[in-house]
């Protein structure tokens, strides 16, 4: 374990965050790990409790107490090997995972939890700096060929594990660059795109082939893929967006989906040298973001960096309490108030508001919202369990961004062309990652619905295991 009395001696130390006034002037990452000595002190806070709830709360089941102990003992290389035994890409999760492991840490019962994500990022970035992260060259290959459709974290993790197992893996991606939502959805200030390039280069050196600008539909699978590959793994994400369906909104200029907005900004940063401007620019505008999730927060941070005149985020759900409800005890994920780093940067947050209509003739001028009343307790605050109040208000707006999340994977194209079965929520129906077509497996958001990077990695890894089991059985 770390230091026996570490959690009593040392306070939790978060990663270094650049102050708001300077970070909003650029799109670069602004959160960085502390020095190794300081991170060692953080690892010393681990109690190595008998049952590591952190390990269970982590979707890839990272061996957290083990790597904490190794960091405390300055055995950084062993800590790196422990970390990658469960997580293919800790450089992504160490930056953008919401870290469900931390509220489940036993120290969190009496104090602030061990800074697990901080330690994770330090381990992997140390490993890169010291040259320990090397391509794992496969010496013996099978004659099995596997096509992976989609290069997001699920596809990347599956490709990595299937390649290490010795199969011949090709990843097909419809966009010009790889990484899925890591590249096109998540803003650079949370995840610099060089971090994705660094990993893709390693995967290429390991022997995985990546093919860009290739939208795979049913016809392409039947004509080109089934003839050349033994199996297909679909990792196409959940791209069908939820619509903001309120009177007056159709065809009104100044109304956009979050993904149009974020993808435009990410592409413009990528093509900086070509001086490509973002498709939608919030500069000087009164921006209203509808939707209280992570995607909404990313739109807030982006609008602030683009120089918006004001940014307001409207959400249906109520402002959560600072402390847990009694019905939401440790080690569950806490349903408490969360101010993301984007919110710290200057945004008006409007809680418990239902969007009613938009004002404006050709171009949006305002959003009309109505206050709603939620029950006080956690249990009754189910999805739609609110009452309307009589109070309405109008929020001036010349750029409205709809960030209501995603319904499910796209049905048109691949799914319909191949008659793939869906579950009740519109996600791909699988049995042990295998679809109703015996040559097609699937993983990630396509199967789970919109989720997290770490759950997509986990899903890609587990699908690879199932593919290997299937291959071993034939
Ligand atoms: C704005 C935003 C912010 C987010 N922030 C976070 C965060 O901070 N932390 C976190 O953990 N999660 C976050 N998420 C969620 C996370 O990004 C996703 O859960 C994760 O990327 C899903 O991985 P995936 O591989 O299943 O799918 P995706 O990342 O969606 O990748 C799917 C890939 O398949 C490709 N594809 C689809 N169809 C085809 C086709 N027919 N042919 C070829 N290629 C195809 C797509 O182009 C894409 O590259 C965020 C999501 C969004 C939208
Ligand atoms: S991947 Fe996420 S949940 Fe798992 S240890 Fe890292 S930060 Fe925690």
XYZ file of C-alpha atoms and ligand atoms in Angstrom:
535
model
C 0.000 0.000 0.000
C 0.961 3.693 -0.108
C 1.920 5.252 3.204
C -0.009 3.802 6.150
C -1.004 7.230 7.437
C -0.716 9.102 4.110
C -4.407 9.947 3.806
C -4.299 11.602 7.244
C -1.098 13.550 6.541
C -1.506 14.881 3.022
C -4.378 16.810 1.469
C -5.643 15.936 -2.008
C -3.893 17.917 -4.706
C -5.578 18.346 -8.071
C -3.762 18.860 -11.353
C -2.390 22.322 -12.159
C -4.989 24.443 -13.919
C -4.109 27.542 -15.903
C -6.075 30.531 -14.583
C -9.276 31.446 -16.402
C -8.100 34.864 -17.668
C -5.246 33.323 -19.656
C -6.685 29.962 -20.715
C -9.733 31.465 -22.438
C -7.362 33.197 -24.866
C -6.381 29.912 -26.491
C -7.644 26.418 -27.333
C -4.715 24.480 -25.866
C -4.933 22.052 -22.945
C -4.823 23.923 -19.645
C -4.767 21.124 -17.047
C -1.420 19.444 -16.359
C -0.074 16.949 -13.796
C 2.172 18.153 -10.940
C 5.798 17.119 -10.487
C 6.537 13.436 -9.868
C 7.364 14.079 -6.202
C 4.020 15.743 -5.638
C 2.214 12.941 -7.455
C 4.021 10.422 -5.219
C 2.536 12.221 -2.224
C -0.900 11.855 -3.782
C -0.319 8.116 -4.289
C 0.699 7.901 -0.619
C -2.912 8.794 0.277
C -4.150 5.390 -0.974
C -5.248 3.201 1.949
C -5.117 -0.035 -0.072
C -8.433 -0.874 1.570
C -9.442 -4.554 1.596
C -12.102 -4.139 -1.110
C -10.981 -1.552 -3.687
C -14.280 0.062 -4.657
C -12.324 2.382 -6.990
C -11.267 -0.624 -9.041
C -14.888 -1.773 -9.385
C -16.145 1.699 -10.255
C -13.583 2.063 -13.054
C -15.163 0.627 -16.230
C -11.849 -0.945 -17.349
C -11.139 -2.065 -13.759
C -7.779 -0.331 -13.548
C -5.650 -1.853 -10.768
C -5.656 1.432 -8.907
C -4.279 0.447 -5.465
C -1.446 -1.441 -7.231
C -0.309 1.468 -9.368
C -0.739 3.900 -6.464
C 1.639 1.792 -4.409
C 4.162 1.534 -7.252
C 4.119 5.302 -7.776
C 4.581 5.862 -4.048
C 7.638 3.595 -4.245
C 8.871 5.516 -7.330
C 8.586 2.396 -9.475
C 7.139 4.351 -12.377
C 7.910 1.761 -15.026
C 6.106 -1.007 -13.125
C 3.219 1.398 -12.499
C 3.043 1.962 -16.270
C 2.914 -1.798 -16.914
C 0.183 -2.225 -14.310
C -1.852 0.604 -15.896
C -1.661 -0.674 -19.471
C -2.589 -4.192 -18.401
C -6.206 -2.979 -18.184
C -6.350 0.271 -20.184
C -5.095 0.636 -23.769
C -5.165 4.424 -23.771
C -4.619 5.973 -20.317
C -3.468 9.177 -22.009
C -7.118 9.717 -23.073
C -8.805 8.650 -19.838
C -6.218 10.489 -17.698
C -7.319 13.666 -19.477
C -11.067 13.322 -20.049
C -12.514 10.529 -17.938
C -15.108 11.824 -15.435
C -13.325 9.447 -13.040
C -16.168 7.443 -11.470
C -13.373 5.708 -9.524
C -12.787 8.765 -7.335
C -16.149 9.155 -5.564
C -15.955 5.386 -4.896
C -12.560 5.719 -3.153
C -12.786 4.703 0.511
C -10.985 7.880 1.635
C -13.971 9.784 0.151
C -16.118 8.572 3.062
C -14.259 10.872 5.441
C -12.191 13.190 3.231
C -11.432 14.062 -0.377
C -10.659 10.966 -2.503
C -7.263 9.903 -3.804
C -6.478 11.900 -6.984
C -6.572 8.757 -9.143
C -6.960 10.440 -12.532
C -4.031 12.755 -11.743
C -1.855 9.737 -10.888
C -3.007 7.885 -14.020
C -2.080 10.762 -16.335
C 1.291 11.206 -14.621
C 2.119 7.520 -15.069
C 1.383 7.465 -18.790
C 2.955 10.840 -19.606
C 6.089 9.801 -17.680
C 6.156 6.597 -19.699
C 5.971 8.541 -22.970
C 8.672 10.994 -21.812
C 11.035 8.195 -20.798
C 10.504 6.222 -24.030
C 8.803 3.222 -22.427
C 5.766 3.374 -24.716
C 7.021 1.424 -27.712
C 5.143 -0.325 -30.509
C 4.536 -3.965 -29.558
C 5.746 -5.758 -32.648
C 3.792 -8.927 -33.418
C 6.148 -11.722 -34.474
C 3.651 -14.425 -35.374
C 0.475 -13.670 -37.311
C -2.646 -15.753 -37.887
C -4.222 -15.760 -41.343
C -7.414 -14.177 -39.968
C -8.387 -10.783 -41.417
C -10.604 -8.466 -39.403
C -12.207 -5.225 -40.605
C -13.028 -2.647 -37.951
C -15.461 0.078 -38.993
C -14.966 3.272 -36.990
C -11.766 4.626 -35.436
C -13.134 5.992 -32.128
C -11.871 4.652 -28.784
C -13.895 1.426 -29.126
C -12.496 0.690 -32.598
C -8.960 1.646 -31.555
C -9.030 -0.573 -28.441
C -10.459 -3.521 -30.380
C -7.882 -3.040 -33.158
C -5.057 -2.922 -30.604
C -6.096 -6.131 -28.839
C -6.929 -8.079 -32.004
C -3.624 -7.042 -33.565
C -1.684 -8.114 -30.464
C -3.521 -11.452 -30.715
C -1.831 -11.813 -34.118
C -4.720 -11.098 -36.494
C -4.517 -8.819 -39.528
C -6.522 -5.721 -38.708
C -7.712 -2.905 -40.962
C -9.639 0.088 -39.556
C -12.004 1.934 -41.937
C -12.977 5.514 -41.065
C -15.345 7.845 -42.906
C -13.574 11.019 -41.751
C -10.185 12.180 -43.034
C -8.594 11.703 -39.590
C -8.847 9.009 -36.934
C -10.086 9.051 -33.339
C -13.896 9.416 -33.622
C -15.393 11.793 -31.089
C -11.973 12.167 -29.444
C -10.951 14.106 -32.543
C -14.128 15.710 -33.857
C -16.320 16.156 -30.772
C -14.104 16.769 -27.748
C -12.470 20.216 -27.876
C -8.688 20.654 -28.061
C -8.630 22.400 -24.689
C -9.668 19.073 -23.105
C -7.676 16.762 -25.377
C -4.962 18.014 -27.693
C -5.180 16.197 -30.996
C -1.422 15.461 -30.989
C -2.208 12.992 -28.171
C -4.430 11.011 -30.588
C -1.861 11.237 -33.423
C 0.847 9.933 -31.086
C -1.228 6.825 -30.312
C -2.411 6.239 -33.896
C 1.242 6.316 -35.028
C 2.096 3.605 -32.514
C -0.854 1.465 -33.636
C 0.273 1.885 -37.262
C 3.816 0.838 -36.364
C 2.362 -2.233 -34.658
C 0.931 -3.274 -38.009
C -2.669 -2.032 -37.934
C -3.763 -0.475 -41.246
C -5.942 2.638 -41.156
C -8.024 3.690 -44.152
C -9.552 7.197 -44.019
C -12.314 8.872 -46.062
C -14.138 5.574 -46.445
C -17.827 5.532 -45.513
C -18.757 1.890 -45.175
C -22.335 0.961 -46.042
C -24.038 -2.390 -46.534
C -23.098 -2.607 -50.217
C -19.433 -1.924 -49.430
C -19.443 -4.627 -46.755
C -21.076 -7.168 -49.065
C -18.936 -6.353 -52.123
C -15.521 -5.521 -50.649
C -15.292 -6.539 -47.010
C -17.005 -9.932 -46.767
C -14.879 -11.192 -49.672
C -11.557 -10.098 -48.160
C -12.108 -10.308 -44.391
C -13.176 -13.115 -42.069
C -15.005 -10.928 -39.571
C -16.320 -7.361 -39.259
C -16.375 -5.326 -36.046
C -18.677 -2.308 -36.095
C -17.655 0.567 -33.804
C -19.609 3.361 -35.472
C -20.706 5.302 -32.390
C -24.140 6.804 -31.644
C -24.430 9.694 -34.048
C -28.198 10.246 -34.243
C -28.699 13.556 -32.420
C -31.716 14.505 -30.323
C -33.644 17.378 -31.883
C -34.832 20.504 -30.115
C -38.403 20.332 -31.350
C -40.065 23.611 -30.384
C -42.329 25.973 -32.330
C -40.638 28.373 -34.723
C -37.244 26.669 -34.773
C -37.289 25.030 -38.221
C -35.115 26.789 -40.820
C -34.292 29.701 -38.492
C -30.775 31.049 -39.047
C -28.535 31.000 -35.986
C -29.751 27.590 -34.687
C -27.252 24.722 -34.763
C -26.549 21.302 -33.342
C -23.660 21.030 -30.867
C -21.826 18.642 -33.170
C -21.965 21.069 -36.130
C -20.501 23.695 -33.842
C -17.797 21.585 -32.162
C -16.744 19.733 -35.306
C -16.376 23.067 -37.135
C -14.134 24.462 -34.397
C -12.041 21.276 -34.160
C -11.550 21.161 -37.927
C -10.538 24.814 -38.046
C -7.855 24.211 -35.381
C -6.684 21.166 -37.285
C -6.440 23.141 -40.526
C -4.966 26.224 -38.821
C -2.115 26.403 -41.275
C -4.630 26.556 -44.127
C -6.375 29.411 -42.272
C -9.760 27.660 -42.271
C -12.280 29.602 -40.153
C -14.780 27.725 -37.929
C -18.099 27.178 -39.706
C -20.035 28.741 -36.834
C -18.403 31.555 -34.902
C -19.761 32.827 -31.580
C -17.611 35.967 -31.597
C -19.617 38.958 -30.328
C -22.824 36.869 -30.096
C -25.305 36.193 -27.320
C -25.010 32.421 -27.187
C -27.574 30.118 -25.612
C -26.648 26.456 -25.160
C -29.606 24.140 -24.524
C -28.643 20.967 -22.641
C -26.801 20.481 -19.382
C -24.439 17.601 -20.207
C -20.753 17.402 -21.085
C -21.417 18.290 -24.714
C -23.199 21.469 -23.587
C -20.262 22.345 -21.318
C -17.857 21.859 -24.249
C -19.958 24.282 -26.321
C -19.801 26.801 -23.437
C -15.973 26.607 -23.275
C -15.717 26.882 -27.063
C -18.048 29.914 -27.270
C -16.099 31.661 -24.499
C -12.813 31.094 -26.364
C -14.334 32.367 -29.608
C -15.170 35.641 -27.807
C -18.942 35.369 -27.323
C -20.630 38.456 -25.870
C -22.494 36.259 -23.389
C -23.037 32.537 -22.860
C -26.118 31.101 -21.138
C -26.689 27.406 -20.592
C -30.284 26.306 -20.130
C -31.059 22.932 -18.644
C -34.175 21.006 -17.745
C -32.745 19.433 -14.624
C -32.597 21.182 -11.303
C -29.475 22.476 -9.623
C -28.261 19.532 -7.597
C -27.314 19.890 -3.902
C -23.671 20.253 -2.803
C -23.905 17.137 -0.628
C -25.215 13.682 -1.569
C -28.881 12.815 -1.014
C -29.283 10.172 1.714
C -30.689 7.953 -1.024
C -27.477 8.355 -3.056
C -24.801 7.046 -0.693
C -21.108 6.289 -1.237
C -19.742 4.492 -3.312
C -22.338 5.377 -5.981
C -21.750 8.190 -8.436
C -22.745 11.375 -6.541
C -25.713 13.294 -7.935
C -24.305 16.563 -6.645
C -23.748 19.996 -8.161
C -21.016 19.999 -10.757
C -19.344 23.114 -12.139
C -17.138 22.034 -15.018
C -14.002 23.949 -15.976
C -16.002 25.542 -18.831
C -18.583 26.848 -16.357
C -15.802 28.390 -14.257
C -14.887 30.429 -17.318
C -18.001 32.586 -17.175
C -21.400 31.260 -18.108
C -24.895 31.980 -16.803
C -26.505 28.694 -15.802
C -30.287 28.461 -15.903
C -31.586 25.344 -14.128
C -35.115 23.850 -14.234
C -36.211 25.510 -17.452
C -38.220 23.980 -20.262
C -37.661 25.432 -23.736
C -40.995 26.670 -25.122
C -40.399 28.503 -28.413
C -38.017 30.738 -30.323
C -38.528 34.312 -31.436
C -37.207 35.827 -34.662
C -38.363 36.091 -38.265
C -35.550 34.683 -40.352
C -32.883 34.713 -37.696
C -33.145 33.754 -34.045
C -33.571 36.686 -31.635
C -34.628 35.049 -28.368
C -35.433 31.763 -26.675
C -38.611 31.524 -24.589
C -38.348 29.267 -21.540
C -40.699 28.239 -18.747
C -39.693 27.511 -15.150
C -40.469 24.006 -13.935
C -40.669 22.575 -10.423
C -38.970 19.315 -9.512
C -39.682 17.191 -6.429
C -37.225 17.866 -3.578
C -35.912 14.355 -3.160
C -33.688 12.328 -5.439
C -35.921 9.280 -5.952
C -38.886 11.239 -7.312
C -36.724 13.392 -9.559
C -37.094 10.874 -12.360
C -36.666 11.852 -15.972
C -39.868 13.866 -16.533
C -41.343 14.079 -13.052
C -41.753 17.871 -12.923
C -44.614 20.395 -12.796
C -44.872 23.497 -14.958
C -44.896 26.834 -13.155
C -46.583 29.867 -14.663
C -43.285 31.767 -14.965
C -41.825 32.263 -18.411
C -38.946 34.384 -19.631
C -37.226 35.313 -22.805
C -33.454 35.006 -23.202
C -31.890 37.209 -25.889
C -30.028 35.007 -28.316
C -28.356 35.259 -31.699
C -26.692 31.840 -31.660
C -28.590 28.875 -30.221
C -26.737 25.594 -29.826
C -28.770 22.464 -29.236
C -26.744 20.064 -27.078
C -29.415 17.524 -26.163
C -27.226 14.486 -26.705
C -27.672 11.500 -28.962
C -30.508 9.051 -29.477
C -28.658 6.018 -30.812
C -26.490 4.825 -33.669
C -27.458 5.886 -37.214
C -30.005 3.484 -38.675
C -29.741 4.564 -42.291
C -26.818 3.002 -44.119
C -25.043 0.044 -42.576
C -27.678 -1.008 -40.055
C -30.644 -1.014 -42.455
C -28.642 -2.290 -45.431
C -27.513 -5.345 -43.467
C -30.818 -5.892 -41.575
C -29.022 -5.660 -38.256
C -31.308 -6.075 -35.253
C -31.783 -3.200 -32.788
C -32.696 -3.147 -29.113
C -35.632 -1.188 -27.658
C -33.517 1.986 -27.402
C -32.398 1.885 -31.032
C -28.871 0.630 -30.299
C -27.400 -2.346 -32.097
C -28.625 -5.580 -30.505
C -25.765 -7.924 -29.653
C -25.295 -11.145 -27.764
C -21.770 -11.225 -26.326
C -20.871 -8.477 -28.814
C -22.160 -10.521 -31.758
C -24.954 -9.107 -33.912
C -27.718 -11.104 -35.593
C -25.327 -11.463 -38.553
C -22.836 -14.156 -37.504
C -19.897 -12.404 -39.225
C -20.526 -9.063 -37.574
C -19.554 -8.052 -34.034
C -20.116 -4.584 -32.543
C -18.980 -2.484 -29.573
C -18.839 0.992 -28.031
C -21.548 3.660 -28.221
C -23.114 1.833 -31.159
C -24.179 -0.873 -28.711
C -24.355 1.010 -25.393
C -25.777 4.336 -26.620
C -23.861 7.578 -25.989
C -21.550 6.863 -23.077
C -17.922 7.547 -22.148
C -14.465 7.118 -23.626
C -13.538 4.645 -20.898
C -16.684 2.547 -21.460
C -15.953 2.523 -25.211
C -12.390 1.306 -24.533
C -13.770 -1.361 -22.220
C -16.358 -2.418 -24.780
C -13.753 -2.610 -27.592
C -11.481 -4.736 -25.381
C -14.289 -7.104 -24.403
C -15.451 -7.454 -28.010
C -11.868 -8.393 -28.998
C -11.894 -11.112 -26.325
C -15.205 -12.466 -27.671
C -13.870 -12.411 -31.241
C -10.833 -14.400 -30.103
C -13.039 -16.891 -28.247
C -15.190 -17.283 -31.339
C -12.123 -17.825 -33.555
C -10.720 -20.370 -31.125
C -14.008 -22.300 -31.235
C -14.114 -22.779 -35.031
C -18.887 16.804 -27.429
C -18.600 15.534 -26.703
C -17.807 15.569 -25.587
C -17.521 14.401 -24.896
N -16.728 14.469 -23.805
C -16.401 13.343 -23.150
C -15.542 13.382 -22.032
O -15.077 14.447 -21.628
N -15.224 12.218 -21.419
C -15.712 11.012 -21.848
O -15.373 9.980 -21.273
N -16.563 10.940 -22.903
C -16.911 12.072 -23.568
N -17.754 12.003 -24.637
C -18.279 10.684 -25.059
C -17.231 9.884 -25.860
O -16.559 10.713 -26.781
C -17.882 8.714 -26.582
O -18.627 7.961 -25.646
C -16.841 7.796 -27.248
O -16.043 8.519 -28.155
C -17.530 6.632 -27.974
O -16.556 5.876 -28.641
P -16.920 4.959 -29.894
O -15.635 4.451 -30.399
O -17.986 4.002 -29.517
O -17.589 5.945 -30.958
P -17.067 7.313 -31.664
O -16.031 7.989 -30.855
O -18.307 8.034 -31.985
O -16.389 6.768 -32.984
C -17.155 6.199 -34.031
C -16.360 6.332 -35.315
O -16.996 5.585 -36.348
C -16.951 6.327 -37.548
N -18.021 5.833 -38.419
C -19.349 5.834 -38.140
N -20.023 5.265 -39.148
C -19.108 4.900 -40.069
C -19.212 4.278 -41.338
N -20.383 3.891 -41.839
N -18.064 4.067 -42.039
C -16.864 4.436 -41.538
N -16.715 5.039 -40.348
C -17.829 5.257 -39.620
C -17.154 7.744 -37.071
O -16.747 8.686 -38.050
C -16.278 7.763 -35.825
O -14.945 8.074 -36.138
C -18.072 13.162 -25.340
C -18.902 13.134 -26.459
C -19.172 14.305 -27.140
C -20.064 14.282 -28.330
S -10.093 5.240 -16.439
Fe -11.430 6.739 -15.418
S -12.503 5.510 -13.849
Fe -10.725 4.296 -14.511
S -9.040 4.831 -13.076
Fe -8.862 6.208 -14.850
S -9.988 8.049 -14.239
Fe -10.662 6.395 -12.875
